[in-house]
Amino acid sequence: MLKSIVTGKEASATLIIKDSIDVNGRSLLKAFITTLSRRVDMVYAVCLDCTVERFAKGIPLDVAARLHCLDGYTDPLGWNGQSDCFQYNEDLVEFLQKYIEKSHSKIAIVIDSLSKVLQHQTITYVCRLLHRLQSESLVSGIECVQVVAMVHTDLHEAPSLNLIEHVCSTILTLTQSQNPQHTGVCSLLHKKSSGKVWRTMESFTLTDTFELEDVTEVKTAVQRKSESDDTVDPAANLTFNLSLNEKERKARNQVKLPYMYDQTRKTAALSTTGGQGKIFYQPDDADDFDEEDPDDDLDI
């Protein structure tokens, strides 16, 4: 499922990557940028956690040709008066509208990361921002294919993160992998447009060019226990036999039970000639019959 989400085979309008100090999610974020560059005309990335140069480091040239990094790191509080830098008191939608080229037909928005915005804005603004980026047309005639954002889970409380997850269609939670050859483990929750919800946990590996490889499902302890329970034969170590051999099974199938309406009983019932039926009623001594006319007192 992770590979289908990253490559775009499985549609996801708004996606959130939840990382922590143990596992950095920027590499996976760049994997999304790599695949988005093949599906849209331009990917607009708002860099809030690092400089534009550091964010674009390592990205292949063909991907960088369709990547427009916007500065939100050097002067976010407006102390230096840089007009080309996003500031926290500014509306991010209006900031993006200044840089989106009208010649494009399809774009994608990447935010690295929402944690900076959450530290200076309310959770209501952040949830409304994610909804506006996807539902509203930033520029007339341009389709926003996907919004991908990252948030650092160890910087925020659980209620705030739950509200963000409610707005997003896909939530990727990153954890460390026990296998040193894997980049990490992703716990994925995907809400399909049909209403069905997918939950899975998969390990993955990223190459130097941020290509996704070796995606394998990670089974939890509960799943492993349920599978082991299915393979256990409860009658394996008993002192008596509960199973039947072929001869005993045939003998059991030939037994005619009294409640079974077999062909013999059916033929006998159909061949019986019908007679006249009569009903005899014998009054009981305790029966109370009133021989008087109940309508004698009526003046008719």
PDB file of C-alpha atoms in Angstrom:
ATOM      1  CA  MET A   1       0.000   0.000   0.000  1.00  0.00           C
ATOM      2  CA  LEU A   2       2.857   2.439   0.778  1.00  0.00           C
ATOM      3  CA  LYS A   3       4.292   2.119  -2.717  1.00  0.00           C
ATOM      4  CA  SER A   4       0.863   2.707  -4.279  1.00  0.00           C
ATOM      5  CA  ILE A   5       0.427   5.857  -2.193  1.00  0.00           C
ATOM      6  CA  VAL A   6       3.891   7.211  -3.026  1.00  0.00           C
ATOM      7  CA  THR A   7       3.636   6.512  -6.753  1.00  0.00           C
ATOM      8  CA  GLY A   8       0.113   7.887  -6.999  1.00  0.00           C
ATOM      9  CA  LYS A   9      -1.605   4.649  -8.032  1.00  0.00           C
ATOM     10  CA  GLU A  10      -3.790   5.053  -4.952  1.00  0.00           C
ATOM     11  CA  ALA A  11      -5.218   8.572  -4.852  1.00  0.00           C
ATOM     12  CA  SER A  12      -4.703  10.618  -1.699  1.00  0.00           C
ATOM     13  CA  ALA A  13      -5.621  14.291  -1.652  1.00  0.00           C
ATOM     14  CA  THR A  14      -3.998  15.317   1.640  1.00  0.00           C
ATOM     15  CA  LEU A  15      -1.187  13.331   3.208  1.00  0.00           C
ATOM     16  CA  ILE A  16       0.638  13.853   6.492  1.00  0.00           C
ATOM     17  CA  ILE A  17       3.993  12.333   7.459  1.00  0.00           C
ATOM     18  CA  LYS A  18       4.497  12.013  11.227  1.00  0.00           C
ATOM     19  CA  ASP A  19       8.142  11.714  12.205  1.00  0.00           C
ATOM     20  CA  SER A  20      10.093  12.189  15.424  1.00  0.00           C
ATOM     21  CA  ILE A  21      13.599  12.801  16.687  1.00  0.00           C
ATOM     22  CA  ASP A  22      14.310   9.075  16.260  1.00  0.00           C
ATOM     23  CA  VAL A  23      13.241   8.882  12.598  1.00  0.00           C
ATOM     24  CA  ASN A  24      13.514  11.861  10.238  1.00  0.00           C
ATOM     25  CA  GLY A  25      10.789  11.939   7.599  1.00  0.00           C
ATOM     26  CA  ARG A  26      12.447  14.333   5.145  1.00  0.00           C
ATOM     27  CA  SER A  27      13.820  11.485   3.011  1.00  0.00           C
ATOM     28  CA  LEU A  28      10.336  10.033   2.588  1.00  0.00           C
ATOM     29  CA  LEU A  29       9.058  13.531   1.861  1.00  0.00           C
ATOM     30  CA  LYS A  30      11.606  13.805  -0.960  1.00  0.00           C
ATOM     31  CA  ALA A  31      10.444  10.426  -2.253  1.00  0.00           C
ATOM     32  CA  PHE A  32       6.996  11.950  -2.675  1.00  0.00           C
ATOM     33  CA  ILE A  33       8.536  14.948  -4.462  1.00  0.00           C
ATOM     34  CA  THR A  34      10.361  12.583  -6.834  1.00  0.00           C
ATOM     35  CA  THR A  35       7.181  10.781  -7.886  1.00  0.00           C
ATOM     36  CA  LEU A  36       5.078  13.960  -7.933  1.00  0.00           C
ATOM     37  CA  SER A  37       7.523  15.584 -10.356  1.00  0.00           C
ATOM     38  CA  ARG A  38       6.551  12.908 -12.892  1.00  0.00           C
ATOM     39  CA  ARG A  39       2.821  13.510 -12.480  1.00  0.00           C
ATOM     40  CA  VAL A  40       2.486  17.300 -12.239  1.00  0.00           C
ATOM     41  CA  ASP A  41       3.914  20.355 -13.958  1.00  0.00           C
ATOM     42  CA  MET A  42       5.468  21.821 -10.810  1.00  0.00           C
ATOM     43  CA  VAL A  43       5.943  20.895  -7.155  1.00  0.00           C
ATOM     44  CA  TYR A  44       5.921  23.854  -4.764  1.00  0.00           C
ATOM     45  CA  ALA A  45       7.759  23.134  -1.513  1.00  0.00           C
ATOM     46  CA  VAL A  46       7.547  25.533   1.439  1.00  0.00           C
ATOM     47  CA  CYS A  47      10.769  25.129   3.466  1.00  0.00           C
ATOM     48  CA  LEU A  48      10.124  26.036   7.104  1.00  0.00           C
ATOM     49  CA  ASP A  49      12.543  23.681   8.885  1.00  0.00           C
ATOM     50  CA  CYS A  50      15.700  24.361   6.889  1.00  0.00           C
ATOM     51  CA  THR A  51      17.113  26.544   4.147  1.00  0.00           C
ATOM     52  CA  VAL A  52      16.115  26.070   0.519  1.00  0.00           C
ATOM     53  CA  GLU A  53      19.635  24.928  -0.359  1.00  0.00           C
ATOM     54  CA  ARG A  54      19.701  22.270   2.338  1.00  0.00           C
ATOM     55  CA  PHE A  55      16.247  21.015   1.425  1.00  0.00           C
ATOM     56  CA  ALA A  56      17.116  20.650  -2.272  1.00  0.00           C
ATOM     57  CA  LYS A  57      20.414  18.890  -1.540  1.00  0.00           C
ATOM     58  CA  GLY A  58      20.615  15.432  -3.064  1.00  0.00           C
ATOM     59  CA  ILE A  59      17.542  15.801  -5.257  1.00  0.00           C
ATOM     60  CA  PRO A  60      18.261  14.631  -8.858  1.00  0.00           C
ATOM     61  CA  LEU A  61      18.449  17.299 -11.559  1.00  0.00           C
ATOM     62  CA  ASP A  62      15.425  16.043 -13.471  1.00  0.00           C
ATOM     63  CA  VAL A  63      13.339  16.292 -10.288  1.00  0.00           C
ATOM     64  CA  ALA A  64      14.806  19.680  -9.350  1.00  0.00           C
ATOM     65  CA  ALA A  65      13.708  21.038 -12.746  1.00  0.00           C
ATOM     66  CA  ARG A  66      10.089  20.650 -11.611  1.00  0.00           C
ATOM     67  CA  LEU A  67      10.641  21.714  -8.001  1.00  0.00           C
ATOM     68  CA  HIS A  68      10.150  25.275  -6.800  1.00  0.00           C
ATOM     69  CA  CYS A  69      11.375  25.732  -3.213  1.00  0.00           C
ATOM     70  CA  LEU A  70       9.914  28.678  -1.316  1.00  0.00           C
ATOM     71  CA  ASP A  71      11.802  30.187   1.608  1.00  0.00           C
ATOM     72  CA  GLY A  72      10.130  30.146   4.993  1.00  0.00           C
ATOM     73  CA  TYR A  73      13.206  29.687   7.159  1.00  0.00           C
ATOM     74  CA  THR A  74      15.548  32.686   6.909  1.00  0.00           C
ATOM     75  CA  ASP A  75      13.152  35.408   8.111  1.00  0.00           C
ATOM     76  CA  PRO A  76       9.864  33.888   9.381  1.00  0.00           C
ATOM     77  CA  LEU A  77       9.276  36.658  11.944  1.00  0.00           C
ATOM     78  CA  GLY A  78       9.955  39.521   9.535  1.00  0.00           C
ATOM     79  CA  TRP A  79      12.860  40.989  11.501  1.00  0.00           C
ATOM     80  CA  ASN A  80      15.068  41.366   8.427  1.00  0.00           C
ATOM     81  CA  GLY A  81      12.337  42.659   6.147  1.00  0.00           C
ATOM     82  CA  GLN A  82      12.722  39.925   3.492  1.00  0.00           C
ATOM     83  CA  SER A  83       9.615  40.145   1.325  1.00  0.00           C
ATOM     84  CA  ASP A  84      10.311  36.852  -0.463  1.00  0.00           C
ATOM     85  CA  CYS A  85      10.288  34.836   2.804  1.00  0.00           C
ATOM     86  CA  PHE A  86       7.097  33.407   4.271  1.00  0.00           C
ATOM     87  CA  GLN A  87       6.228  34.879   7.659  1.00  0.00           C
ATOM     88  CA  TYR A  88       4.174  33.185  10.359  1.00  0.00           C
ATOM     89  CA  ASN A  89       1.639  35.999  10.551  1.00  0.00           C
ATOM     90  CA  GLU A  90       1.013  35.660   6.817  1.00  0.00           C
ATOM     91  CA  ASP A  91      -1.606  33.468   5.156  1.00  0.00           C
ATOM     92  CA  LEU A  92       0.172  30.556   3.483  1.00  0.00           C
ATOM     93  CA  VAL A  93      -2.454  30.297   0.751  1.00  0.00           C
ATOM     94  CA  GLU A  94      -1.960  33.934  -0.252  1.00  0.00           C
ATOM     95  CA  PHE A  95       1.816  33.441  -0.094  1.00  0.00           C
ATOM     96  CA  LEU A  96       1.630  30.491  -2.510  1.00  0.00           C
ATOM     97  CA  GLN A  97      -0.622  32.367  -4.903  1.00  0.00           C
ATOM     98  CA  LYS A  98       2.138  34.919  -5.481  1.00  0.00           C
ATOM     99  CA  TYR A  99       4.528  32.274  -6.847  1.00  0.00           C
ATOM    100  CA  ILE A 100       2.309  29.771  -8.671  1.00  0.00           C
ATOM    101  CA  GLU A 101       2.690  30.201 -12.410  1.00  0.00           C
ATOM    102  CA  LYS A 102      -0.572  30.398 -14.331  1.00  0.00           C
ATOM    103  CA  SER A 103       0.854  28.381 -17.226  1.00  0.00           C
ATOM    104  CA  HIS A 104       0.675  25.170 -15.178  1.00  0.00           C
ATOM    105  CA  SER A 105      -2.327  22.863 -15.240  1.00  0.00           C
ATOM    106  CA  LYS A 106      -1.400  20.500 -12.384  1.00  0.00           C
ATOM    107  CA  ILE A 107       0.635  21.265  -9.273  1.00  0.00           C
ATOM    108  CA  ALA A 108       1.448  19.724  -5.878  1.00  0.00           C
ATOM    109  CA  ILE A 109       2.120  21.397  -2.525  1.00  0.00           C
ATOM    110  CA  VAL A 110       4.755  20.158  -0.049  1.00  0.00           C
ATOM    111  CA  ILE A 111       5.182  21.666   3.438  1.00  0.00           C
ATOM    112  CA  ASP A 112       8.290  21.028   5.545  1.00  0.00           C
ATOM    113  CA  SER A 113       6.984  21.207   8.178  1.00  0.00           C
ATOM    114  CA  LEU A 114       3.637  22.035   9.804  1.00  0.00           C
ATOM    115  CA  SER A 115       5.260  22.035  13.242  1.00  0.00           C
ATOM    116  CA  LYS A 116       6.617  25.551  12.674  1.00  0.00           C
ATOM    117  CA  VAL A 117       3.166  26.813  11.760  1.00  0.00           C
ATOM    118  CA  LEU A 118       1.595  25.055  14.744  1.00  0.00           C
ATOM    119  CA  GLN A 119       4.002  26.804  17.097  1.00  0.00           C
ATOM    120  CA  HIS A 120       2.776  30.230  15.939  1.00  0.00           C
ATOM    121  CA  GLN A 121      -0.808  29.558  14.840  1.00  0.00           C
ATOM    122  CA  THR A 122      -3.838  27.790  16.319  1.00  0.00           C
ATOM    123  CA  ILE A 123      -4.749  24.219  15.452  1.00  0.00           C
ATOM    124  CA  THR A 124      -7.962  25.555  13.915  1.00  0.00           C
ATOM    125  CA  TYR A 125      -5.962  27.606  11.420  1.00  0.00           C
ATOM    126  CA  VAL A 126      -3.741  24.634  10.492  1.00  0.00           C
ATOM    127  CA  CYS A 127      -6.703  22.302   9.880  1.00  0.00           C
ATOM    128  CA  ARG A 128      -8.465  24.970   7.842  1.00  0.00           C
ATOM    129  CA  LEU A 129      -5.239  25.569   5.910  1.00  0.00           C
ATOM    130  CA  LEU A 130      -4.956  21.920   4.865  1.00  0.00           C
ATOM    131  CA  HIS A 131      -8.585  21.917   3.817  1.00  0.00           C
ATOM    132  CA  ARG A 132      -8.204  25.114   1.788  1.00  0.00           C
ATOM    133  CA  LEU A 133      -5.070  23.954   0.006  1.00  0.00           C
ATOM    134  CA  GLN A 134      -6.905  20.945  -1.342  1.00  0.00           C
ATOM    135  CA  SER A 135     -10.496  22.121  -1.738  1.00  0.00           C
ATOM    136  CA  GLU A 136      -9.933  25.630  -3.082  1.00  0.00           C
ATOM    137  CA  SER A 137      -8.355  26.497  -6.412  1.00  0.00           C
ATOM    138  CA  LEU A 138      -5.192  28.404  -5.553  1.00  0.00           C
ATOM    139  CA  VAL A 139      -5.109  29.807  -9.056  1.00  0.00           C
ATOM    140  CA  SER A 140      -8.028  29.638 -11.454  1.00  0.00           C
ATOM    141  CA  GLY A 141      -7.730  26.699 -13.842  1.00  0.00           C
ATOM    142  CA  ILE A 142      -4.913  24.944 -11.948  1.00  0.00           C
ATOM    143  CA  GLU A 143      -5.534  21.610 -10.211  1.00  0.00           C
ATOM    144  CA  CYS A 144      -3.746  20.786  -6.974  1.00  0.00           C
ATOM    145  CA  VAL A 145      -3.168  17.036  -7.264  1.00  0.00           C
ATOM    146  CA  GLN A 146      -1.827  16.426  -3.761  1.00  0.00           C
ATOM    147  CA  VAL A 147      -0.821  18.186  -0.555  1.00  0.00           C
ATOM    148  CA  VAL A 148       1.997  16.498   1.393  1.00  0.00           C
ATOM    149  CA  ALA A 149       3.016  17.873   4.786  1.00  0.00           C
ATOM    150  CA  MET A 150       5.274  16.729   7.596  1.00  0.00           C
ATOM    151  CA  VAL A 151       4.779  17.173  11.327  1.00  0.00           C
ATOM    152  CA  HIS A 152       7.057  16.324  14.267  1.00  0.00           C
ATOM    153  CA  THR A 153       5.007  14.267  16.718  1.00  0.00           C
ATOM    154  CA  ASP A 154       7.282  14.842  19.719  1.00  0.00           C
ATOM    155  CA  LEU A 155       6.618  18.592  19.612  1.00  0.00           C
ATOM    156  CA  HIS A 156       2.829  18.539  19.888  1.00  0.00           C
ATOM    157  CA  GLU A 157       0.113  17.103  22.068  1.00  0.00           C
ATOM    158  CA  ALA A 158      -2.000  14.162  20.960  1.00  0.00           C
ATOM    159  CA  PRO A 159      -5.316  16.125  20.606  1.00  0.00           C
ATOM    160  CA  SER A 160      -3.734  18.512  18.097  1.00  0.00           C
ATOM    161  CA  LEU A 161      -2.296  15.646  16.074  1.00  0.00           C
ATOM    162  CA  ASN A 162      -5.645  13.858  16.103  1.00  0.00           C
ATOM    163  CA  LEU A 163      -7.364  16.901  14.612  1.00  0.00           C
ATOM    164  CA  ILE A 164      -4.786  17.088  11.823  1.00  0.00           C
ATOM    165  CA  GLU A 165      -5.245  13.381  11.101  1.00  0.00           C
ATOM    166  CA  HIS A 166      -8.992  13.920  10.845  1.00  0.00           C
ATOM    167  CA  VAL A 167      -8.487  16.400   7.997  1.00  0.00           C
ATOM    168  CA  CYS A 168      -5.980  14.259   6.059  1.00  0.00           C
ATOM    169  CA  SER A 169      -6.850  11.307   3.843  1.00  0.00           C
ATOM    170  CA  THR A 170      -3.581   9.444   4.530  1.00  0.00           C
ATOM    171  CA  ILE A 171      -1.472   9.355   7.696  1.00  0.00           C
ATOM    172  CA  LEU A 172       2.046   7.901   7.675  1.00  0.00           C
ATOM    173  CA  THR A 173       3.656   7.382  11.089  1.00  0.00           C
ATOM    174  CA  LEU A 174       7.378   6.606  10.963  1.00  0.00           C
ATOM    175  CA  THR A 175       9.239   4.461  13.488  1.00  0.00           C
ATOM    176  CA  GLN A 176      12.642   2.844  13.620  1.00  0.00           C
ATOM    177  CA  SER A 177      13.213  -0.500  11.933  1.00  0.00           C
ATOM    178  CA  GLN A 178      14.802  -3.450  13.687  1.00  0.00           C
ATOM    179  CA  ASN A 179      16.528  -4.298  10.413  1.00  0.00           C
ATOM    180  CA  PRO A 180      19.498  -1.947   9.832  1.00  0.00           C
ATOM    181  CA  GLN A 181      19.163  -2.440   6.078  1.00  0.00           C
ATOM    182  CA  HIS A 182      15.761  -0.739   6.073  1.00  0.00           C
ATOM    183  CA  THR A 183      15.286   3.017   6.260  1.00  0.00           C
ATOM    184  CA  GLY A 184      12.346   2.769   8.617  1.00  0.00           C
ATOM    185  CA  VAL A 185       8.903   1.353   9.346  1.00  0.00           C
ATOM    186  CA  CYS A 186       5.751   3.140   8.256  1.00  0.00           C
ATOM    187  CA  SER A 187       2.405   2.676   9.978  1.00  0.00           C
ATOM    188  CA  LEU A 188      -0.108   3.641   7.305  1.00  0.00           C
ATOM    189  CA  LEU A 189      -3.738   4.671   7.640  1.00  0.00           C
ATOM    190  CA  HIS A 190      -5.473   5.435   4.345  1.00  0.00           C
ATOM    191  CA  LYS A 191      -9.070   6.635   3.942  1.00  0.00           C
ATOM    192  CA  LYS A 192     -10.452   5.743   0.544  1.00  0.00           C
ATOM    193  CA  SER A 193     -13.038   7.865  -1.220  1.00  0.00           C
ATOM    194  CA  SER A 194     -15.484   4.946  -0.909  1.00  0.00           C
ATOM    195  CA  GLY A 195     -15.273   5.214   2.889  1.00  0.00           C
ATOM    196  CA  LYS A 196     -13.145   2.124   3.421  1.00  0.00           C
ATOM    197  CA  VAL A 197     -10.151   2.542   5.735  1.00  0.00           C
ATOM    198  CA  TRP A 198      -6.889   0.662   5.204  1.00  0.00           C
ATOM    199  CA  ARG A 199      -4.442   0.051   8.051  1.00  0.00           C
ATOM    200  CA  THR A 200      -1.063  -1.551   7.460  1.00  0.00           C
ATOM    201  CA  MET A 201       2.514  -1.469   8.715  1.00  0.00           C
ATOM    202  CA  GLU A 202       5.323  -1.747   6.189  1.00  0.00           C
ATOM    203  CA  SER A 203       9.094  -1.435   6.232  1.00  0.00           C
ATOM    204  CA  PHE A 204      10.814   0.372   3.372  1.00  0.00           C
ATOM    205  CA  THR A 205      14.174   1.342   1.955  1.00  0.00           C
ATOM    206  CA  LEU A 206      15.088   4.563   0.141  1.00  0.00           C
ATOM    207  CA  THR A 207      17.885   4.824  -2.406  1.00  0.00           C
ATOM    208  CA  ASP A 208      20.267   7.769  -2.793  1.00  0.00           C
ATOM    209  CA  THR A 209      17.897   9.218  -5.418  1.00  0.00           C
ATOM    210  CA  PHE A 210      14.915   8.861  -3.041  1.00  0.00           C
ATOM    211  CA  GLU A 211      13.364   5.924  -4.846  1.00  0.00           C
ATOM    212  CA  LEU A 212      11.250   3.564  -2.745  1.00  0.00           C
ATOM    213  CA  GLU A 213      12.441  -0.040  -2.597  1.00  0.00           C
ATOM    214  CA  ASP A 214      12.002  -3.252  -0.586  1.00  0.00           C
ATOM    215  CA  VAL A 215       8.545  -2.456   0.747  1.00  0.00           C
ATOM    216  CA  THR A 216       7.482  -5.398   2.920  1.00  0.00           C
ATOM    217  CA  GLU A 217       4.632  -5.779   5.368  1.00  0.00           C
ATOM    218  CA  VAL A 218       5.561  -5.942   9.044  1.00  0.00           C
ATOM    219  CA  LYS A 219       3.366  -8.263  11.068  1.00  0.00           C
ATOM    220  CA  THR A 220       2.607  -7.290  14.641  1.00  0.00           C
ATOM    221  CA  ALA A 221       2.730  -9.634  17.603  1.00  0.00           C
ATOM    222  CA  VAL A 222      -1.073  -9.964  17.578  1.00  0.00           C
ATOM    223  CA  GLN A 223      -1.071 -10.979  13.894  1.00  0.00           C
ATOM    224  CA  ARG A 224       1.698 -13.514  14.465  1.00  0.00           C
ATOM    225  CA  LYS A 225      -0.180 -15.003  17.425  1.00  0.00           C
ATOM    226  CA  SER A 226      -3.421 -15.319  15.446  1.00  0.00           C
ATOM    227  CA  GLU A 227      -1.596 -17.073  12.609  1.00  0.00           C
ATOM    228  CA  SER A 228       0.060 -19.507  15.020  1.00  0.00           C
ATOM    229  CA  ASP A 229      -3.302 -20.227  16.653  1.00  0.00           C
ATOM    230  CA  ASP A 230      -4.799 -21.109  13.268  1.00  0.00           C
ATOM    231  CA  THR A 231      -2.155 -23.775  12.646  1.00  0.00           C
ATOM    232  CA  VAL A 232      -2.550 -25.560  16.021  1.00  0.00           C
ATOM    233  CA  ASP A 233      -4.585 -28.796  15.947  1.00  0.00           C
ATOM    234  CA  PRO A 234      -6.590 -28.997  19.212  1.00  0.00           C
ATOM    235  CA  ALA A 235      -7.034 -32.783  18.845  1.00  0.00           C
ATOM    236  CA  ALA A 236      -3.362 -33.539  18.288  1.00  0.00           C
ATOM    237  CA  ASN A 237      -2.334 -34.586  21.836  1.00  0.00           C
ATOM    238  CA  LEU A 238      -5.538 -36.247  23.094  1.00  0.00           C
ATOM    239  CA  THR A 239      -5.632 -39.773  24.537  1.00  0.00           C
ATOM    240  CA  PHE A 240      -8.755 -40.599  22.491  1.00  0.00           C
ATOM    241  CA  ASN A 241      -9.614 -40.186  18.821  1.00  0.00           C
ATOM    242  CA  LEU A 242     -11.961 -37.386  17.721  1.00  0.00           C
ATOM    243  CA  SER A 243     -11.419 -37.749  13.991  1.00  0.00           C
ATOM    244  CA  LEU A 244     -13.039 -40.216  11.589  1.00  0.00           C
ATOM    245  CA  ASN A 245     -11.424 -42.373   8.968  1.00  0.00           C
ATOM    246  CA  GLU A 246     -12.944 -42.888   5.520  1.00  0.00           C
ATOM    247  CA  LYS A 247     -14.886 -46.031   6.494  1.00  0.00           C
ATOM    248  CA  GLU A 248     -16.388 -44.401   9.576  1.00  0.00           C
ATOM    249  CA  ARG A 249     -17.301 -41.305   7.587  1.00  0.00           C
ATOM    250  CA  LYS A 250     -19.216 -43.380   4.993  1.00  0.00           C
ATOM    251  CA  ALA A 251     -21.063 -45.274   7.721  1.00  0.00           C
ATOM    252  CA  ARG A 252     -22.088 -42.016   9.397  1.00  0.00           C
ATOM    253  CA  ASN A 253     -23.437 -40.620   6.126  1.00  0.00           C
ATOM    254  CA  GLN A 254     -25.624 -43.714   5.588  1.00  0.00           C
ATOM    255  CA  VAL A 255     -27.431 -43.369   8.910  1.00  0.00           C
ATOM    256  CA  LYS A 256     -31.043 -42.221   8.461  1.00  0.00           C
ATOM    257  CA  LEU A 257     -32.050 -39.872  11.211  1.00  0.00           C
ATOM    258  CA  PRO A 258     -35.681 -39.911  12.409  1.00  0.00           C
ATOM    259  CA  TYR A 259     -36.320 -36.302  11.471  1.00  0.00           C
ATOM    260  CA  MET A 260     -34.976 -36.675   7.936  1.00  0.00           C
ATOM    261  CA  TYR A 261     -37.705 -36.812   5.277  1.00  0.00           C
ATOM    262  CA  ASP A 262     -35.995 -39.211   2.897  1.00  0.00           C
ATOM    263  CA  GLN A 263     -37.274 -40.529  -0.420  1.00  0.00           C
ATOM    264  CA  THR A 264     -38.822 -43.658   1.101  1.00  0.00           C
ATOM    265  CA  ARG A 265     -40.950 -41.730   3.588  1.00  0.00           C
ATOM    266  CA  LYS A 266     -41.860 -39.215   0.932  1.00  0.00           C
ATOM    267  CA  THR A 267     -43.103 -41.950  -1.460  1.00  0.00           C
ATOM    268  CA  ALA A 268     -45.073 -43.625   1.326  1.00  0.00           C
ATOM    269  CA  ALA A 269     -46.781 -40.376   2.248  1.00  0.00           C
ATOM    270  CA  LEU A 270     -47.746 -39.613  -1.343  1.00  0.00           C
ATOM    271  CA  SER A 271     -49.124 -43.105  -2.020  1.00  0.00           C
ATOM    272  CA  THR A 272     -51.493 -43.081   0.986  1.00  0.00           C
ATOM    273  CA  THR A 273     -55.134 -42.756  -0.109  1.00  0.00           C
ATOM    274  CA  GLY A 274     -57.013 -39.953   1.515  1.00  0.00           C
ATOM    275  CA  GLY A 275     -60.237 -40.510   3.486  1.00  0.00           C
ATOM    276  CA  GLN A 276     -63.003 -38.413   5.001  1.00  0.00           C
ATOM    277  CA  GLY A 277     -62.101 -36.591   8.143  1.00  0.00           C
ATOM    278  CA  LYS A 278     -64.578 -36.044  11.011  1.00  0.00           C
ATOM    279  CA  ILE A 279     -64.420 -33.997  14.181  1.00  0.00           C
ATOM    280  CA  PHE A 280     -66.084 -35.257  17.348  1.00  0.00           C
ATOM    281  CA  TYR A 281     -66.587 -33.009  20.323  1.00  0.00           C
ATOM    282  CA  GLN A 282     -67.324 -34.412  23.757  1.00  0.00           C
ATOM    283  CA  PRO A 283     -68.507 -31.671  26.159  1.00  0.00           C
ATOM    284  CA  ASP A 284     -66.785 -31.597  29.458  1.00  0.00           C
ATOM    285  CA  ASP A 285     -68.623 -31.530  32.754  1.00  0.00           C
ATOM    286  CA  ALA A 286     -66.957 -28.312  33.699  1.00  0.00           C
ATOM    287  CA  ASP A 287     -68.173 -26.495  30.572  1.00  0.00           C
ATOM    288  CA  ASP A 288     -70.560 -23.670  31.467  1.00  0.00           C
ATOM    289  CA  PHE A 289     -73.361 -23.315  28.909  1.00  0.00           C
ATOM    290  CA  ASP A 290     -75.946 -20.583  29.419  1.00  0.00           C
ATOM    291  CA  GLU A 291     -79.209 -21.764  27.794  1.00  0.00           C
ATOM    292  CA  GLU A 292     -80.996 -18.449  28.336  1.00  0.00           C
ATOM    293  CA  ASP A 293     -81.208 -15.982  25.524  1.00  0.00           C
ATOM    294  CA  PRO A 294     -78.708 -13.207  26.269  1.00  0.00           C
ATOM    295  CA  ASP A 295     -80.927 -10.761  24.366  1.00  0.00           C
ATOM    296  CA  ASP A 296     -84.093 -11.252  26.422  1.00  0.00           C
ATOM    297  CA  ASP A 297     -83.699  -7.941  28.219  1.00  0.00           C
ATOM    298  CA  LEU A 298     -83.521  -6.011  24.960  1.00  0.00           C
ATOM    299  CA  ASP A 299     -86.683  -4.279  23.725  1.00  0.00           C
ATOM    300  CA  ILE A 300     -86.601  -5.297  20.111  1.00  0.00           C
TER     301      ILE A 300
END
